Amino acid sequence: MTAALTEISKVTNQISDCENKILELTAELTSLTTQIEEKEKNIEEQEMKYDEQKRLLDKRLVAVYQSGNTTYLDVLLSSSSLSDFISKYYLVEQITECDKTLLTQIQDLKVQIETEKTELEDNKKNLEITKRSEEIQQTALENLKKEKEKMVSKLSSEEKTLQDKLDLYEADKKEIAQEITKAIEEENRRKAEEEAR
């Protein structure tokens, strides 16, 4: 192999590496975009739950306010018998427990929403970084292809024939690699669907 063909082979390998990096970055972009969509949907659902819980708590607080100065002690002391006292005591205990549970759920949801929003922002930043990396790789790929074209244009007819065969070999190799990757992805998807059932 001549020195010119050796140089072209190096550039071809660089082009192949660049294309592989672009494929990886594209897959990463797809994954990040899916994660962002899922997070946004999840945040929306969590915020709806939060609003509903908050509405229930507000309603409860209004009811407590409207009942005036009546305390749980007043309710218990107004019992007409021991069984009435026990049933009112049980009711007061349940109401208090419900209030505590509602408050805890609201606080937990608020924390969960904040966590989801932070993760969403991180995903969006990663998406931007990945997009920039992909753009840089695309530019590098274009430059390498131009460099290769210049080198090929300077080859003799015998070298050009040999280079055409090398290019054909590289294209076949790339196509086979893509088919293998596609088959692996389909197998992984099939396994995931089976596990989900």
Short mmCIF file of C-alpha atoms in Angstrom, two decimals:
data_model
loop_
_atom_site.label_atom_id
_atom_site.label_comp_id
_atom_site.label_asym_id
_atom_site.label_seq_id
_atom_site.Cartn_x
_atom_site.Cartn_y
_atom_site.Cartn_z
CA MET A 1 0.00 0.00 0.00
CA THR A 2 1.33 3.42 -0.95
CA ALA A 3 1.93 6.21 1.55
CA ALA A 4 -1.05 8.13 0.11
CA LEU A 5 -3.37 5.14 0.58
CA THR A 6 -2.05 4.65 4.11
CA GLU A 7 -2.89 8.28 4.92
CA ILE A 8 -6.36 7.89 3.38
CA SER A 9 -6.85 4.70 5.42
CA LYS A 10 -6.02 6.65 8.60
CA VAL A 11 -8.54 9.35 7.68
CA THR A 12 -11.13 6.67 6.84
CA ASN A 13 -10.64 5.16 10.30
CA GLN A 14 -11.03 8.61 11.86
CA ILE A 15 -14.23 9.10 9.85
CA SER A 16 -15.52 5.73 11.07
CA ASP A 17 -14.68 6.63 14.70
CA CYS A 18 -16.41 9.98 14.26
CA GLU A 19 -19.52 8.34 12.81
CA ASN A 20 -19.61 5.86 15.71
CA LYS A 21 -19.36 8.70 18.23
CA ILE A 22 -22.21 10.50 16.44
CA LEU A 23 -24.34 7.32 16.61
CA GLU A 24 -23.62 7.03 20.36
CA LEU A 25 -24.45 10.70 20.91
CA THR A 26 -27.67 10.36 18.89
CA ALA A 27 -28.71 7.38 21.04
CA GLU A 28 -27.86 9.39 24.16
CA LEU A 29 -29.93 12.33 22.86
CA THR A 30 -32.90 10.02 22.25
CA SER A 31 -32.56 8.54 25.74
CA LEU A 32 -32.28 11.97 27.39
CA THR A 33 -35.25 13.31 25.42
CA THR A 34 -37.36 10.32 26.56
CA GLN A 35 -36.24 10.84 30.18
CA ILE A 36 -37.13 14.54 29.98
CA GLU A 37 -40.60 13.77 28.57
CA GLU A 38 -41.21 11.18 31.31
CA LYS A 39 -40.02 13.56 34.04
CA GLU A 40 -42.22 16.38 32.74
CA LYS A 41 -45.24 14.06 32.67
CA ASN A 42 -44.42 12.77 36.16
CA ILE A 43 -44.02 16.31 37.53
CA GLU A 44 -47.37 17.27 36.03
CA GLU A 45 -49.04 14.25 37.69
CA GLN A 46 -47.32 14.96 41.03
CA GLU A 47 -48.38 18.62 40.90
CA MET A 48 -51.99 17.58 40.24
CA LYS A 49 -51.85 15.24 43.26
CA TYR A 50 -50.26 18.00 45.32
CA ASP A 51 -52.98 20.51 44.34
CA GLU A 52 -55.70 17.97 45.21
CA GLN A 53 -54.13 17.18 48.62
CA LYS A 54 -53.65 20.91 49.30
CA ARG A 55 -57.28 21.56 48.39
CA LEU A 56 -58.40 18.85 50.84
CA LEU A 57 -56.24 20.31 53.59
CA ASP A 58 -57.52 23.85 52.91
CA LYS A 59 -61.08 22.53 53.05
CA ARG A 60 -60.30 20.82 56.36
CA LEU A 61 -58.76 24.00 57.80
CA VAL A 62 -61.82 26.03 56.75
CA ALA A 63 -64.08 23.48 58.48
CA VAL A 64 -61.98 23.71 61.65
CA TYR A 65 -62.08 27.52 61.51
CA GLN A 66 -65.85 27.59 60.93
CA SER A 67 -66.48 25.30 63.88
CA GLY A 68 -65.25 28.19 66.04
CA ASN A 69 -63.75 27.57 69.44
CA THR A 70 -65.12 24.04 69.71
CA THR A 71 -62.22 21.84 70.74
CA TYR A 72 -61.86 18.09 70.76
CA LEU A 73 -62.10 18.29 74.55
CA ASP A 74 -65.53 19.98 74.22
CA VAL A 75 -66.68 17.20 71.93
CA LEU A 76 -65.51 14.53 74.37
CA LEU A 77 -67.01 16.31 77.42
CA SER A 78 -70.37 16.62 75.69
CA SER A 79 -70.69 12.83 75.63
CA SER A 80 -73.96 11.54 77.04
CA SER A 81 -72.61 8.14 78.10
CA LEU A 82 -69.43 6.11 78.34
CA SER A 83 -70.11 4.39 75.00
CA ASP A 84 -70.81 7.82 73.42
CA PHE A 85 -67.52 9.11 74.91
CA ILE A 86 -65.59 6.11 73.52
CA SER A 87 -67.10 6.47 70.04
CA LYS A 88 -66.41 10.25 70.03
CA TYR A 89 -62.87 9.64 71.31
CA TYR A 90 -62.31 7.10 68.51
CA LEU A 91 -63.71 9.59 65.95
CA VAL A 92 -61.47 12.42 67.25
CA GLU A 93 -58.46 10.11 67.08
CA GLN A 94 -59.28 9.16 63.47
CA ILE A 95 -59.72 12.81 62.43
CA THR A 96 -56.40 13.76 64.02
CA GLU A 97 -54.65 10.84 62.32
CA CYS A 98 -56.19 11.79 58.94
CA ASP A 99 -55.01 15.38 59.38
CA LYS A 100 -51.46 14.21 60.17
CA THR A 101 -51.44 11.79 57.22
CA LEU A 102 -52.72 14.47 54.84
CA LEU A 103 -50.08 16.95 56.01
CA THR A 104 -47.31 14.34 55.65
CA GLN A 105 -48.49 13.42 52.14
CA ILE A 106 -48.48 17.06 51.10
CA GLN A 107 -44.97 17.61 52.47
CA ASP A 108 -43.69 14.40 50.81
CA LEU A 109 -45.22 15.37 47.47
CA LYS A 110 -43.64 18.83 47.65
CA VAL A 111 -40.20 17.30 48.28
CA GLN A 112 -40.74 14.75 45.48
CA ILE A 113 -41.77 17.48 43.02
CA GLU A 114 -38.68 19.56 43.89
CA THR A 115 -36.43 16.51 43.43
CA GLU A 116 -38.04 15.70 40.06
CA LYS A 117 -37.61 19.31 38.91
CA THR A 118 -33.91 19.27 39.88
CA GLU A 119 -33.40 15.99 37.97
CA LEU A 120 -35.29 17.46 35.00
CA GLU A 121 -32.98 20.50 34.94
CA ASP A 122 -29.92 18.20 35.09
CA ASN A 123 -31.31 16.16 32.17
CA LYS A 124 -31.91 19.34 30.15
CA LYS A 125 -28.32 20.52 30.81
CA ASN A 126 -26.98 17.09 29.76
CA LEU A 127 -29.14 17.25 26.63
CA GLU A 128 -27.61 20.61 25.67
CA ILE A 129 -24.05 19.34 26.32
CA THR A 130 -24.74 16.22 24.25
CA LYS A 131 -26.22 18.31 21.42
CA ARG A 132 -23.09 20.50 21.37
CA SER A 133 -20.86 17.38 21.37
CA GLU A 134 -22.84 15.97 18.45
CA GLU A 135 -22.49 19.25 16.52
CA ILE A 136 -18.71 19.25 17.13
CA GLN A 137 -18.50 15.64 15.90
CA GLN A 138 -20.59 16.48 12.82
CA THR A 139 -18.22 19.37 11.99
CA ALA A 140 -15.19 17.13 12.52
CA LEU A 141 -16.78 14.48 10.28
CA GLU A 142 -17.39 16.98 7.48
CA ASN A 143 -13.78 18.22 7.72
CA LEU A 144 -12.42 14.66 7.62
CA LYS A 145 -14.56 13.82 4.58
CA LYS A 146 -13.29 16.92 2.76
CA GLU A 147 -9.72 16.01 3.68
CA LYS A 148 -10.24 12.49 2.35
CA GLU A 149 -11.76 13.83 -0.92
CA LYS A 150 -8.68 16.03 -1.46
CA MET A 151 -6.36 13.08 -0.84
CA VAL A 152 -8.35 10.77 -3.14
CA SER A 153 -8.31 13.36 -5.95
CA LYS A 154 -4.49 13.23 -5.91
CA LEU A 155 -4.31 9.42 -6.28
CA SER A 156 -3.23 7.58 -9.43
CA SER A 157 -5.88 5.53 -11.29
CA GLU A 158 -4.53 2.26 -9.78
CA GLU A 159 -4.63 3.77 -6.30
CA LYS A 160 -8.15 5.10 -6.93
CA THR A 161 -9.37 1.62 -7.87
CA LEU A 162 -7.85 0.21 -4.71
CA GLN A 163 -9.36 3.05 -2.64
CA ASP A 164 -12.81 2.37 -4.15
CA LYS A 165 -12.52 -1.26 -3.03
CA LEU A 166 -11.47 -0.12 0.46
CA ASP A 167 -14.42 2.29 0.64
CA LEU A 168 -16.80 -0.48 -0.43
CA TYR A 169 -15.32 -2.75 2.25
CA GLU A 170 -15.76 0.00 4.90
CA ALA A 171 -19.39 0.58 3.82
CA ASP A 172 -20.13 -3.17 4.06
CA LYS A 173 -18.45 -3.35 7.46
CA LYS A 174 -20.51 -0.38 8.70
CA GLU A 175 -23.76 -1.87 7.38
CA ILE A 176 -23.06 -5.20 9.13
CA ALA A 177 -22.25 -3.38 12.39
CA GLN A 178 -25.55 -1.44 12.15
CA GLU A 179 -27.50 -4.66 11.52
CA ILE A 180 -25.87 -6.29 14.57
CA THR A 181 -26.66 -3.24 16.73
CA LYS A 182 -30.26 -3.23 15.47
CA ALA A 183 -30.64 -6.96 16.22
CA ILE A 184 -29.26 -6.46 19.76
CA GLU A 185 -31.65 -3.52 20.36
CA GLU A 186 -34.63 -5.56 19.12
CA GLU A 187 -33.63 -8.49 21.36
CA ASN A 188 -33.30 -6.15 24.38
CA ARG A 189 -36.68 -4.57 23.60
CA ARG A 190 -38.28 -8.02 23.29
CA LYS A 191 -36.81 -9.09 26.65
CA ALA A 192 -38.01 -5.86 28.30
CA GLU A 193 -41.55 -6.43 26.95
CA GLU A 194 -41.53 -10.02 28.26
CA GLU A 195 -40.35 -8.86 31.71
CA ALA A 196 -43.05 -6.17 31.76
CA ARG A 197 -45.77 -8.80 31.28
#
